[in-house]
CSV table of C-alpha atoms in Angstrom, one decimal:
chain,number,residue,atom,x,y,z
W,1,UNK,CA,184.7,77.8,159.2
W,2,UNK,CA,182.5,75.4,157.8
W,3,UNK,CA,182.8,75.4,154.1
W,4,UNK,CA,179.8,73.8,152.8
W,5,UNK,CA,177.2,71.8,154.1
W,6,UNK,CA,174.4,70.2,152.0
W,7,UNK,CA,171.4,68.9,153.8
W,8,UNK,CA,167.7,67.3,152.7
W,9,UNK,CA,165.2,68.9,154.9
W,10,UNK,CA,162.6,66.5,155.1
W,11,UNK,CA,159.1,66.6,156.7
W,12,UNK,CA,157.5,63.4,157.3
W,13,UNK,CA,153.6,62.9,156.8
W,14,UNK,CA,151.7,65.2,158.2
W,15,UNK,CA,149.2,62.9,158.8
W,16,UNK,CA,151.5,60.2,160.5
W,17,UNK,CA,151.3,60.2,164.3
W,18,UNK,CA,154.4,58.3,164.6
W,19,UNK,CA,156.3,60.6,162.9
W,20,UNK,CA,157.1,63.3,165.7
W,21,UNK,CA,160.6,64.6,163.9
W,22,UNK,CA,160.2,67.6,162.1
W,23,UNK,CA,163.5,67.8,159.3
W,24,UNK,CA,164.0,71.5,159.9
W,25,UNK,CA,164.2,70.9,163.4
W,26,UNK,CA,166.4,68.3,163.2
W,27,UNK,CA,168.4,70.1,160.0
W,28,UNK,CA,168.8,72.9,162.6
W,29,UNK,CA,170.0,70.8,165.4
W,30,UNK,CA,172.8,69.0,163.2
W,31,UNK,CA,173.5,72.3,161.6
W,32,UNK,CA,174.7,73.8,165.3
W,33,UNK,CA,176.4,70.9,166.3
W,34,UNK,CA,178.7,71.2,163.4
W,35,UNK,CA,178.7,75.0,162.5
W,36,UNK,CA,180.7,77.2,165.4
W,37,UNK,CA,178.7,80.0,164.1
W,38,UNK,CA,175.6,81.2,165.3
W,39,UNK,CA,174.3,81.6,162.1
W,40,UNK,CA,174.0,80.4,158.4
W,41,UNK,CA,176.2,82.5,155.9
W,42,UNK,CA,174.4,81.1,152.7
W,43,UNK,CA,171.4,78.7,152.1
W,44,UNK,CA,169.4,77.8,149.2
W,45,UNK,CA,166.8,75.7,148.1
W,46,UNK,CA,167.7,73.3,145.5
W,47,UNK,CA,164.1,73.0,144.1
W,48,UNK,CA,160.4,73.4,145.0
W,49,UNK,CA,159.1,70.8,147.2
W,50,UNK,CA,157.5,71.6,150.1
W,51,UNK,CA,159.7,69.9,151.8
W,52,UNK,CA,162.7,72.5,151.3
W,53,UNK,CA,161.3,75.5,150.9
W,54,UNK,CA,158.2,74.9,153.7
W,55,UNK,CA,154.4,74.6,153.2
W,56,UNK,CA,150.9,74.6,155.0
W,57,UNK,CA,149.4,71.7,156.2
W,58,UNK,CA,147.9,70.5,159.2
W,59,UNK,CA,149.8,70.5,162.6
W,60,UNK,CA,152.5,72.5,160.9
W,61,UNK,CA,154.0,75.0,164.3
W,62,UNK,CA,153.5,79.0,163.2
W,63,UNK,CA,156.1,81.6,163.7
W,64,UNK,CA,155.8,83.9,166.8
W,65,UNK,CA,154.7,86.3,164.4
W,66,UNK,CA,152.3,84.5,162.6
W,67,UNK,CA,153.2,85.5,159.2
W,68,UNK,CA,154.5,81.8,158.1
W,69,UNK,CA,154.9,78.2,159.2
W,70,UNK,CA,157.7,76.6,160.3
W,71,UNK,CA,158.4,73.9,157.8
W,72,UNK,CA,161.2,73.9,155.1
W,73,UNK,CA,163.6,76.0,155.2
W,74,UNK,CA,161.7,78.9,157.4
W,75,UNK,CA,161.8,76.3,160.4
W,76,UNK,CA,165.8,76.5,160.1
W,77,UNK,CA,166.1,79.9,159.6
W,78,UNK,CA,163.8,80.5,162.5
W,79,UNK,CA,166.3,78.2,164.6
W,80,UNK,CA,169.2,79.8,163.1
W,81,UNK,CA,169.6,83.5,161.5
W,82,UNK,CA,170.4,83.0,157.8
W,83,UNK,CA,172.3,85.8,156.3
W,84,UNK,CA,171.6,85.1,152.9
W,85,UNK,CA,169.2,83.0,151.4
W,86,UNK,CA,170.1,82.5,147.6
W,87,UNK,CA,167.3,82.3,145.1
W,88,UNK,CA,167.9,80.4,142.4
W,89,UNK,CA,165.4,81.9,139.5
W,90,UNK,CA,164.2,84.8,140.7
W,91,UNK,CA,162.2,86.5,139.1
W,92,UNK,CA,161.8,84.0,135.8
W,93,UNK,CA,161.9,80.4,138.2
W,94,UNK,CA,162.5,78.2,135.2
């Protein structure tokens, strides 16, 4: 069991053609090389960035389903089942 395991999901510039990593997908990669699970017991976002919790812009992949982007953290949970994803200031967010 992996106890706990903080990472930064980073996207580079969007509008950077050198920059082909995606951090989710390379958050999700790391994440199964270290986790024997198949899935994520807990995650949360630490703050509002677009960065962590996932945004719109230009290039950005779409689920299958069309409903969202894969950026943030909906690009890891689409690589890896998250049980639980903890909000931290629901419903107030201050």
């Amino acid at each position: 069991m992996l106890p706990l395991l903080l990472l930064n999901i980073a996207v580079p510039n969007p509008t950077c053609s050198k920059c082909k990593i995606r951090g989710n997908i390379s958050a999700a990669d790391y994440i199964k090389a270290v986790n024997p699970s198949a899935w994520i017991d807990y995650a949360m976002i630490t703050h509002f960035h677009d960065d962590h919790f996932g945004g719109m812009y230009k290039g950005a992949k779409a689920a299958a389903s069309g409903q969202y982007y894969l950026t943030g953290i909906t690009g890891v949970g689409d690589r890896i089942p998250i049980h639980q994803l903890v909000d931290r200031g629901y419903p107030d967010y201050n």
